[in-house]
Short mmCIF file of C-alpha atoms in Angstrom, two decimals:
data_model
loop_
_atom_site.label_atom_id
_atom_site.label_comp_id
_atom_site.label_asym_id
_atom_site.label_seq_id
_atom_site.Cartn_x
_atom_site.Cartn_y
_atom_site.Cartn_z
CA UNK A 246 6.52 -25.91 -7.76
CA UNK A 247 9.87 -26.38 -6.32
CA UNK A 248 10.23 -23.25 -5.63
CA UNK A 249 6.82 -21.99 -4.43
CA UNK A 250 7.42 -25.01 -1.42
CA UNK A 251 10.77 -23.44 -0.68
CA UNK A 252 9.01 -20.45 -0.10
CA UNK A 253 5.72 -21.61 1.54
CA UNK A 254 6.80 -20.41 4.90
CA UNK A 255 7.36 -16.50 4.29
CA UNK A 256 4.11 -16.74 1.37
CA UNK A 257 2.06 -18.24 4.52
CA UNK A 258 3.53 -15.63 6.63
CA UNK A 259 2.60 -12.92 4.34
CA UNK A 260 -1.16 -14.04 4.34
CA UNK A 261 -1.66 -14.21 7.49
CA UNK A 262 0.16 -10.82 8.59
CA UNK A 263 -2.27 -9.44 5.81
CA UNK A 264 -5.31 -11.11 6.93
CA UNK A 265 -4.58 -9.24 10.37
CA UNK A 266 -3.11 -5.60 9.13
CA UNK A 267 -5.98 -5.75 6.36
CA UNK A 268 -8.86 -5.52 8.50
CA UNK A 269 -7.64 -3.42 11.41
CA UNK A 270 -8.27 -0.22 9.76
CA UNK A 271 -11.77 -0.85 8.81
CA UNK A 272 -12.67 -2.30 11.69
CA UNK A 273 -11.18 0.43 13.56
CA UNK A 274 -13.04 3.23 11.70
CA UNK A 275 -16.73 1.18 12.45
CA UNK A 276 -15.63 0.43 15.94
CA UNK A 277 -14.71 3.87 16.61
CA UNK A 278 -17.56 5.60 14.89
CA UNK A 279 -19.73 3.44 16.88
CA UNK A 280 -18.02 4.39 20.29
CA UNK A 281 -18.71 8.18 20.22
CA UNK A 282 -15.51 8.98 17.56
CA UNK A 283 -15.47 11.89 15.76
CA UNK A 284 -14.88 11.68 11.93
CA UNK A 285 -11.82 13.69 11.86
CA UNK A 286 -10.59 11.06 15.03
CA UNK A 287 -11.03 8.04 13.27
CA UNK A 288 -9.30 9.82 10.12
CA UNK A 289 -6.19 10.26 12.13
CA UNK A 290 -6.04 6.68 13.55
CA UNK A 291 -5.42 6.15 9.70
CA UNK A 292 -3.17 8.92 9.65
CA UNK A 293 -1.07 7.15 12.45
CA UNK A 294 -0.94 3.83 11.37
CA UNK A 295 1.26 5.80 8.39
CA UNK A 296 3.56 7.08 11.21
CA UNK A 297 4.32 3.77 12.69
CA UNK A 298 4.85 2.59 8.84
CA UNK A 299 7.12 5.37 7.93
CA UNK A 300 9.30 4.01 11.36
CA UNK A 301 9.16 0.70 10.60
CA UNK A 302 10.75 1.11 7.57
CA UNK A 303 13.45 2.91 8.57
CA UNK A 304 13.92 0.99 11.71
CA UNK A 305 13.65 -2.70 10.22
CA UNK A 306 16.50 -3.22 8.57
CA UNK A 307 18.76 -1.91 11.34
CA UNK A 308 17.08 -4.14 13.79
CA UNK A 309 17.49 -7.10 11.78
CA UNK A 310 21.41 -6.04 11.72
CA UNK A 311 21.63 -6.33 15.51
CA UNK A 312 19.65 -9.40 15.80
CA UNK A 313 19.05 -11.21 12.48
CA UNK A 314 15.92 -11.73 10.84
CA UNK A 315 13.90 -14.25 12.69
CA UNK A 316 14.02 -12.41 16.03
CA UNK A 317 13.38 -9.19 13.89
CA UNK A 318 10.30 -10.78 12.79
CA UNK A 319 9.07 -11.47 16.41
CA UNK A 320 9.82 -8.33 17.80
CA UNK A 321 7.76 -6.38 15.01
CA UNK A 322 5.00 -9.08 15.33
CA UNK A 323 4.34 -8.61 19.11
CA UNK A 324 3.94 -4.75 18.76
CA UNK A 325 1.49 -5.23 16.30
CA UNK A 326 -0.40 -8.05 18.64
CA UNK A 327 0.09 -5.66 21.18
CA UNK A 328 -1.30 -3.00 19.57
CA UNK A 329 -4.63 -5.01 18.38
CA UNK A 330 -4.95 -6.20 21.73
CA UNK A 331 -4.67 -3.18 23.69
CA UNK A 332 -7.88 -1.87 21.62
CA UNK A 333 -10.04 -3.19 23.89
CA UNK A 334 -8.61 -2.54 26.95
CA UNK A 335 -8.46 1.76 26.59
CA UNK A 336 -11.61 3.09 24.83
CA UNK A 337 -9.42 6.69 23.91
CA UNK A 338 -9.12 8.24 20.36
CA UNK A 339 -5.08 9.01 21.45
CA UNK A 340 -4.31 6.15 22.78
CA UNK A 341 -5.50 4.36 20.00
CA UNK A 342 -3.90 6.38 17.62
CA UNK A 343 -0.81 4.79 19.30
CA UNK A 344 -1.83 1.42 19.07
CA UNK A 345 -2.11 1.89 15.47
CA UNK A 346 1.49 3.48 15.35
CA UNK A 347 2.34 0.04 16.66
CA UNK A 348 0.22 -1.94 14.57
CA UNK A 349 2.09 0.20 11.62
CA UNK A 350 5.74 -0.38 12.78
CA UNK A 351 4.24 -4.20 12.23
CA UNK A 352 2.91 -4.28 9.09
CA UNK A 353 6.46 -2.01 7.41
CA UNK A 354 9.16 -4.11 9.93
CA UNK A 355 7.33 -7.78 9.05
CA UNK A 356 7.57 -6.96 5.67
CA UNK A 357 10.89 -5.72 5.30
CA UNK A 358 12.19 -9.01 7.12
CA UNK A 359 10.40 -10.97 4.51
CA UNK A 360 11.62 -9.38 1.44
CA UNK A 361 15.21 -9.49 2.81
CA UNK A 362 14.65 -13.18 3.21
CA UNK A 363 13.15 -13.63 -0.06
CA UNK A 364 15.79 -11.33 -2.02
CA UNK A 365 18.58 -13.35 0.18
CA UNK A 366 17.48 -16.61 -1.78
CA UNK A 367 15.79 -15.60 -4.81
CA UNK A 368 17.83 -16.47 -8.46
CA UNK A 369 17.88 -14.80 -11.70
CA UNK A 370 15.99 -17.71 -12.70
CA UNK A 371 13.35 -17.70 -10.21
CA UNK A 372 12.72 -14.43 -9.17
CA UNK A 373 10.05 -13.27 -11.23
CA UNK A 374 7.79 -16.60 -9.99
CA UNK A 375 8.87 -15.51 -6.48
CA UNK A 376 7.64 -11.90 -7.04
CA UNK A 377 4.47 -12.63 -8.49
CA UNK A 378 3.67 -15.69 -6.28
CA UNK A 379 4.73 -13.15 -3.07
CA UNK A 380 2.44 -10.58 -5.05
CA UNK A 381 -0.11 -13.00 -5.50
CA UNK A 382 -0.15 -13.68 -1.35
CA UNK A 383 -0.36 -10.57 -0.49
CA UNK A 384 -2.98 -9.62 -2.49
CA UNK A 385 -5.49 -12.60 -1.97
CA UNK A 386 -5.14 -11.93 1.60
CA UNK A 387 -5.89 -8.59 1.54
CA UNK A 388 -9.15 -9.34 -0.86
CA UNK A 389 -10.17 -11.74 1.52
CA UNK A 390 -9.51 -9.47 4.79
CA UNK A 391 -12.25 -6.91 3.37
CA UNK A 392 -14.85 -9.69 3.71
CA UNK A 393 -13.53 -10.36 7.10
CA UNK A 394 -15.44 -6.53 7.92
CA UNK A 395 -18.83 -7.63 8.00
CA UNK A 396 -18.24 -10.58 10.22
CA UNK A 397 -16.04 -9.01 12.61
CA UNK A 398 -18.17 -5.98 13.17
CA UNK A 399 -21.03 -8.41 13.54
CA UNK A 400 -19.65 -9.98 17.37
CA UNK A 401 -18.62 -8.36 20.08
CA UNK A 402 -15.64 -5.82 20.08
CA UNK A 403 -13.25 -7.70 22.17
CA UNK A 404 -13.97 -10.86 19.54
CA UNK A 405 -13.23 -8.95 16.46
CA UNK A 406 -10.09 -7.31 18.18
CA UNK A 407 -8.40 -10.78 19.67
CA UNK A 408 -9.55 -12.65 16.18
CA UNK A 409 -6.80 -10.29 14.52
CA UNK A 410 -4.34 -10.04 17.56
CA UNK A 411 -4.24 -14.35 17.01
CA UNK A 412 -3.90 -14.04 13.43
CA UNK A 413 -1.10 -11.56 13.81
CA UNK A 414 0.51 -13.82 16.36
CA UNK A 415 -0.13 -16.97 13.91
CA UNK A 416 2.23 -15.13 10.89
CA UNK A 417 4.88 -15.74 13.41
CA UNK A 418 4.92 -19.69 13.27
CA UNK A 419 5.53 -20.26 9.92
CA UNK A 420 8.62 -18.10 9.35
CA UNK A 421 9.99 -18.86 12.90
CA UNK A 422 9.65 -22.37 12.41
CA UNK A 423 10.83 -22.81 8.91
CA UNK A 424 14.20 -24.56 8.61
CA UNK A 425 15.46 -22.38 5.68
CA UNK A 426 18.94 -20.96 7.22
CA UNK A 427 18.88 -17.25 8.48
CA UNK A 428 20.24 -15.16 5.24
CA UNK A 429 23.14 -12.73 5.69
CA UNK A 430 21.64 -9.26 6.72
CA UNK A 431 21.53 -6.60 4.47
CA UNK A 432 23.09 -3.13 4.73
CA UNK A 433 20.25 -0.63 5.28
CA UNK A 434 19.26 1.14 2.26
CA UNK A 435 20.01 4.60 2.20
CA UNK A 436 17.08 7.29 1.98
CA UNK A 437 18.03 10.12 -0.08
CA UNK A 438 14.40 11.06 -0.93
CA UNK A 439 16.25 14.31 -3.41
CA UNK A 440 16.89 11.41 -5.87
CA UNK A 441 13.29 11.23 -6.59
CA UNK A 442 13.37 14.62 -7.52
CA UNK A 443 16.07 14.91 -9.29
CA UNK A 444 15.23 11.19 -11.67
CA UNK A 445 11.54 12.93 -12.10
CA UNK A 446 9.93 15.46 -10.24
CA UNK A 447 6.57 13.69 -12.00
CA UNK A 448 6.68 10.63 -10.73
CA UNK A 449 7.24 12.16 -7.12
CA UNK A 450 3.60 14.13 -7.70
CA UNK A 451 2.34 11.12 -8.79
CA UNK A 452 3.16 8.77 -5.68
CA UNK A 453 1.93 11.19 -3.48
CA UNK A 454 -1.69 11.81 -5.82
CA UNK A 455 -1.46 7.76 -5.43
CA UNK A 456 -0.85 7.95 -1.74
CA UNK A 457 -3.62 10.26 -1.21
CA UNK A 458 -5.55 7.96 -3.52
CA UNK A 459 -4.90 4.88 -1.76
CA UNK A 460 -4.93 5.90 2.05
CA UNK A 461 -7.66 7.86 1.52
CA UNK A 462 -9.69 5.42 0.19
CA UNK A 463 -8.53 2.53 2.54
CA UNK A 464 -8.86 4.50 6.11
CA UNK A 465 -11.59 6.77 5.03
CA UNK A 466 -13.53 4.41 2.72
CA UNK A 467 -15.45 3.31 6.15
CA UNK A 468 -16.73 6.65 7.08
CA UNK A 469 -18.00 7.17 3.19
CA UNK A 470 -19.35 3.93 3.41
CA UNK A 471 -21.44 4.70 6.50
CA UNK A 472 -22.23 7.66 5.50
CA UNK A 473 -24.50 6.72 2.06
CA UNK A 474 -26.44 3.98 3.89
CA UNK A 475 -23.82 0.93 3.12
CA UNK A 476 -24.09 -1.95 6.43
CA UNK A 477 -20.41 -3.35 7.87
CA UNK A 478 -20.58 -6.44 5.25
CA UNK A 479 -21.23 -3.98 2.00
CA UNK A 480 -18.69 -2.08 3.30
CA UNK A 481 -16.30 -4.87 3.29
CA UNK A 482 -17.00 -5.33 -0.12
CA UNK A 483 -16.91 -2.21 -1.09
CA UNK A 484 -13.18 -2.02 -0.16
CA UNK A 485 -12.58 -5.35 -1.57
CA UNK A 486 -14.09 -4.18 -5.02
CA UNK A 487 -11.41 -1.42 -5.01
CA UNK A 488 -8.55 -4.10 -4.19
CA UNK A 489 -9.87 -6.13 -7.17
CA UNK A 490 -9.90 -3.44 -9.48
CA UNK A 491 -6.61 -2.60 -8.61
CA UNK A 492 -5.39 -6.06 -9.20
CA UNK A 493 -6.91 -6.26 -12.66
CA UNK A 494 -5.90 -3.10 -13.81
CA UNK A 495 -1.81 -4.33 -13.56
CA UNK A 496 -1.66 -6.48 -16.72
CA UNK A 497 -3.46 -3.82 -19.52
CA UNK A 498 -2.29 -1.03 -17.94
CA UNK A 499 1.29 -2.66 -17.26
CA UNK A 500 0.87 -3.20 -21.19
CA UNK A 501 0.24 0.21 -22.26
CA UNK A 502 2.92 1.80 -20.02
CA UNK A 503 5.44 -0.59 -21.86
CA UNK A 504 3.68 0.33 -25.76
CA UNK A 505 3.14 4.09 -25.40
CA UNK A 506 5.09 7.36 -22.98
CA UNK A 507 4.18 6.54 -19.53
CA UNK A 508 3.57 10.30 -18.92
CA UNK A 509 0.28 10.12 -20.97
CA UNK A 510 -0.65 6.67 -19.24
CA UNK A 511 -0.29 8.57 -15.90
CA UNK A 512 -2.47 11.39 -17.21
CA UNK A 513 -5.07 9.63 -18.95
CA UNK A 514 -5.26 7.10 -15.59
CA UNK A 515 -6.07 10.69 -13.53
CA UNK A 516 -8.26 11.12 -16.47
CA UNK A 517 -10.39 8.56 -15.80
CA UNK A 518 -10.09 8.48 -11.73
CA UNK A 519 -11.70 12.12 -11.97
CA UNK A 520 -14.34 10.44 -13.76
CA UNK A 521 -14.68 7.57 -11.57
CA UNK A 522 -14.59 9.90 -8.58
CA UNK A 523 -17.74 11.80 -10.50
CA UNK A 524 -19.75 8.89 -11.03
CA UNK A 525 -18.99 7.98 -7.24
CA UNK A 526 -20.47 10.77 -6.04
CA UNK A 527 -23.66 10.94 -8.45
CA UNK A 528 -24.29 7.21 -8.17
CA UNK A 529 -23.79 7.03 -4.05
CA UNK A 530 -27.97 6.64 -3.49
CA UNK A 531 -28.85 4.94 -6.49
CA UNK A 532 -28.29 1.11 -5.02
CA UNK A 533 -25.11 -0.98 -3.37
CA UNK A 534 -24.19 -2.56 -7.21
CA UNK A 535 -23.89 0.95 -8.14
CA UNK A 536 -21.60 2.28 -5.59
CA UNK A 537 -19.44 -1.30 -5.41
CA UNK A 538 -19.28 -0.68 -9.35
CA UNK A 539 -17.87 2.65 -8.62
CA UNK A 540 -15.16 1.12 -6.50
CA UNK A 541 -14.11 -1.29 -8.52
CA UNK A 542 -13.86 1.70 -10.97
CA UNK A 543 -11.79 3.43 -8.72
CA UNK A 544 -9.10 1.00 -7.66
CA UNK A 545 -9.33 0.24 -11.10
CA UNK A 546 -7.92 4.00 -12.72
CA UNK A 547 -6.11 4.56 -9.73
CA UNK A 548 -4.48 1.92 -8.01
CA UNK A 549 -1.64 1.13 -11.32
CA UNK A 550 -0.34 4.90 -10.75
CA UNK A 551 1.98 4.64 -8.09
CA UNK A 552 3.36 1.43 -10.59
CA UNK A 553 3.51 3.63 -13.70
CA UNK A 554 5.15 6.27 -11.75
CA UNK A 555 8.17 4.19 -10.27
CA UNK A 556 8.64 2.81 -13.69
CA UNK A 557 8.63 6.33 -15.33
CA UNK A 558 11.56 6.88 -12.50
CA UNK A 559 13.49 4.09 -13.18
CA UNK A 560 13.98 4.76 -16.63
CA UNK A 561 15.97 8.14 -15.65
CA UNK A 562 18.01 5.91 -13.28
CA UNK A 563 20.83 3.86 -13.28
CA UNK A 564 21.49 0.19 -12.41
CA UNK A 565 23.19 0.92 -9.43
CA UNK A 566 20.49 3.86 -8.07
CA UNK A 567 17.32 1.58 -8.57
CA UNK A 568 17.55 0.62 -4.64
CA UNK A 569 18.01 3.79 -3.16
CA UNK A 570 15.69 5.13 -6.36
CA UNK A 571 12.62 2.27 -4.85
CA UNK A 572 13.52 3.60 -1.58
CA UNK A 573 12.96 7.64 -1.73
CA UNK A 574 9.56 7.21 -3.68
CA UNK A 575 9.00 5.03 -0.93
CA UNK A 576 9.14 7.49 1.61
CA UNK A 577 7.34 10.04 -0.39
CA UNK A 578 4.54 7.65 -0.72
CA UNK A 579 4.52 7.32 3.30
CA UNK A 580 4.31 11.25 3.56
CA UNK A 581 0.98 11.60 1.80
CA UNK A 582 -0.47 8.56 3.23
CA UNK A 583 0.24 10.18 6.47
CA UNK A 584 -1.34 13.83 5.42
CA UNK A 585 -4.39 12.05 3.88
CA UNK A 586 -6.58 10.17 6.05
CA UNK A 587 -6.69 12.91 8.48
CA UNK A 588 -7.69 15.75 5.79
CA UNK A 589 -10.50 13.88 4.11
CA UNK A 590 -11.73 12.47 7.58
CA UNK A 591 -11.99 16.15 8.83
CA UNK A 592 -13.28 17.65 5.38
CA UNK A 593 -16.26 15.01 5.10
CA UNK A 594 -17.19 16.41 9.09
CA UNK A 595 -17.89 19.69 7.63
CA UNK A 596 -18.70 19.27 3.98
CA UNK A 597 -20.34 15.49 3.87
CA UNK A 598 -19.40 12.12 2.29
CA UNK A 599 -18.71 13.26 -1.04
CA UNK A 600 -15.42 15.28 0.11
CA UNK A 601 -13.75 12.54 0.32
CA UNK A 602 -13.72 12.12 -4.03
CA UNK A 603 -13.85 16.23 -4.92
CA UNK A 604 -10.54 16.00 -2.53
CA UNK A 605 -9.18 13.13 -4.22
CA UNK A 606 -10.13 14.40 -7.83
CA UNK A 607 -8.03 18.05 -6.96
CA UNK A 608 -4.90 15.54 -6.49
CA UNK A 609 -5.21 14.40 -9.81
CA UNK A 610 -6.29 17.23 -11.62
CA UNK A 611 -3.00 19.01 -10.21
CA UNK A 612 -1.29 15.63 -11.53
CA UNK A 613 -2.81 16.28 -14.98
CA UNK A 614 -1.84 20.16 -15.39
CA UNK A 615 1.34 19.13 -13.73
CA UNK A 616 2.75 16.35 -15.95
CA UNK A 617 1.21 17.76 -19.43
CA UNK A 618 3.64 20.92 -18.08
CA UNK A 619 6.36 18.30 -17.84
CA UNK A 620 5.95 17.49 -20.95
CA UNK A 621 7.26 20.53 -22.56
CA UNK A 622 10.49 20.62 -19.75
CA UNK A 623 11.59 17.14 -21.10
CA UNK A 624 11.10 14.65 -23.76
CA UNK A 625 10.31 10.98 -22.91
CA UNK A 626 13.37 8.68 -23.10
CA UNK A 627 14.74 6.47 -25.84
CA UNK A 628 15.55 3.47 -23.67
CA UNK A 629 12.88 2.43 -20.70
CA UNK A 630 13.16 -0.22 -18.05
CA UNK A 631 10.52 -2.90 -17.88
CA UNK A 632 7.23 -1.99 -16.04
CA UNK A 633 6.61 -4.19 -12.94
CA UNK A 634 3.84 -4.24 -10.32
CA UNK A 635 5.48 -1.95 -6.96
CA UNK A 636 4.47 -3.24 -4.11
CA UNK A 637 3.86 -0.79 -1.53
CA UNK A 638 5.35 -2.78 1.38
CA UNK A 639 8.87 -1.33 2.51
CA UNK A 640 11.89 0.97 1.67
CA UNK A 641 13.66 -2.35 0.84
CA UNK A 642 11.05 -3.62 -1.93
CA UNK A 643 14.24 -2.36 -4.38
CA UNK A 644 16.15 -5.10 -3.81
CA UNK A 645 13.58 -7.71 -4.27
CA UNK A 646 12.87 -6.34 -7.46
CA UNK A 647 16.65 -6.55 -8.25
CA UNK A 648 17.04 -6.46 -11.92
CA UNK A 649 13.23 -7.20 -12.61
CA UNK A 650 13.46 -3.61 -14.28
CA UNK A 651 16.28 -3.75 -16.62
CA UNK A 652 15.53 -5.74 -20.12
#
């Protein structure tokens, strides 16, 4: 208990930067649909929120070198505000596109700041209670921003848009005003994205199937949504059925990564998200249980593969590679989230709704046919690290982790 008060501040923080970031994309896609936006235009928004990620990552942790954390935190935080704000001020696909480049240096810097801070005072002892607590923030919030949809589509535009700007703005006074001492800055992780590669070409097609997966899903989810008849508060829950399934899936299939080769846990979890992606498609009319049973099923098979994949990494790594190791699948993760949004957004404007999953189920076939062919090129190893929930907040999320991995 101790320690979850020591921490209240950046857990608070977390919340309420994911109570803002969670909903923006959602209520972007509705917003813009309703205001004249093409499919494909909304798709990219997605596609640039990915962009400003991708920066923020890189960017964060020099920033906080030149002017420590707490200012760090601020400066990322107003770009984001600014970014939410400025939605209702220029009604322009482009120029939103750039607010969400903003909005996405937010979400990667804020985070970053917060897992230096919690790495900086984390102990052997308590840093697997500060992970999953921190885990356990993150991921309430975001359940709970889904719900948000409904209500914020429900008032006027320039509500919806200035309820997130002020909880953006309102992350800022817990961590600002928190009397914890300032933690030394860390160096900036290096990205050397050719260690992925070379520790298991695998698990690098496997974060990106998961990237196309996720993002997909998350900034495209909307459109599908719209598109089979589903009103702004089933569509919230429709994406918050997919963050729950996610969520459960950790523990079992954390279990059966650590019991049996993690290449035929990340095969058999593409497996089943073809299969979920089929019974997506031939449930979508048949009633809103159906299709928020179908994306539960989803997040469920394919949210725990980006997880599985990093640990399959790790396990080819050393002790002293796991940062820059957390780092580079990182990065590959932020390259197909930025291809994917826009490619199903465009593909459902000339083929319909179901697009989206027959796109998403070609990722994972070529996942399937790619790691059984992996199979044969290498045998599994003797010793493995310990699997973990990976977060996919930063290009730092390494050394939180720390030694998490190693038995």
């Amino acid at each position: 208990m101790r320690m979850i008060i020591s921490f209240a501040a950046l857990f608070l923080s977390v919340a309420l930067l994911q109570l803002s970031s969670g909903g923006v994309g959602p209520l972007d896609a509705l917003t813009g649909l309703e205001l004249g936006f093409t499919q494909s235009q909304v798709g990219f928004l997605g596609s640039a929120h990915f962009v400003g990620f991708f920066i923020g990552c890189w960017w964060a942790p020099r920033l906080m070198g030149s002017v420590g954390h707490s200012r760090a935190f601020a400066t990322f935080t107003a770009m984001g505000a600014i970014g939410l704000a400025a939605h209702i001020i220029v009604v322009d696909p482009l120029a939103w596109a750039f607010f969400r480049i903003g909005s996405g240096i937010c979400v990667a810097g804020c985070y970053t700041v917060i897992e230096a801070w919690l790495q900086a005072k984390v102990t052997n002892e308590t840093r697997g209670r500060a992970i999953a607590t921190y885990r356990m923030a993150d991921t309430g919030a975001s359940f709970v921003a889904q719900f948000m949809i409904g209500a914020l589509a429900s008032v006027e535009t320039y509500i919806a848009y200035n309820i997130l700007t002020i909880l953006c703005c309102a992350s800022l006074l817990p961590l600002t005003l928190t009397r914890v001492p300032q933690p030394q800055t860390p160096s900036a992780t290096r990205l050397r994205p050719a260690l992925a590669w070379a520790c298991s070409p695998l698990a690098v097609a496997a974060v990106l199937v998961a990237a196309l997966s996720s993002a997909s899903f998350r900034m495209v989810g909307p459109i599908y949504g719209q598109e089979v008849g589903l009103t702004a508060n089933q569509i919230g829950s429709f994406l918050a059925a997919f963050v729950a399934g996610g969520a459960i899936a950790q523990y079992p299939v954390g279990w059966l990564a650590d019991k049996y080769d993690r290449r035929w846990v990340m095969i058999w979890l593409s497996v089943a998200a073809v299969l979920a992606c089929s019974f997506t498609v031939l449930t979508a009319g048949q009633g809103t249980a159906t299709i928020l049973t179908a994306s539960f099923l989803f997040g469920l098979t394919t949210f725990p593969i980006y997880s599985v994949a990093t640990a399959h990494a790790h396990d080819f790594a050393t002790s002293d590679q796991r940062v820059e190791l957390s780092a580079a699948l990182m990065f590959f993760f932020a390259v197909g989230a930025i291809a994917a949004p826009y490619s199903t957004s465009a593909l459902i404007g000339l083929y319909g709704p179901e697009a989206l999953f027959y796109f998403i189920s070609v990722g994972h076939v070529i996942l399937v046919i790619f790691g059984l062919s992996r199979m044969r090129v290498r045998k599994a190893p003797e010793e493995r690290t310990r699997y973990i929930y990976a977060p996919r907040t930063s290009f730092s999320i390494g050394r939180l982790l720390g030694r998490s991995r190693d038995r």
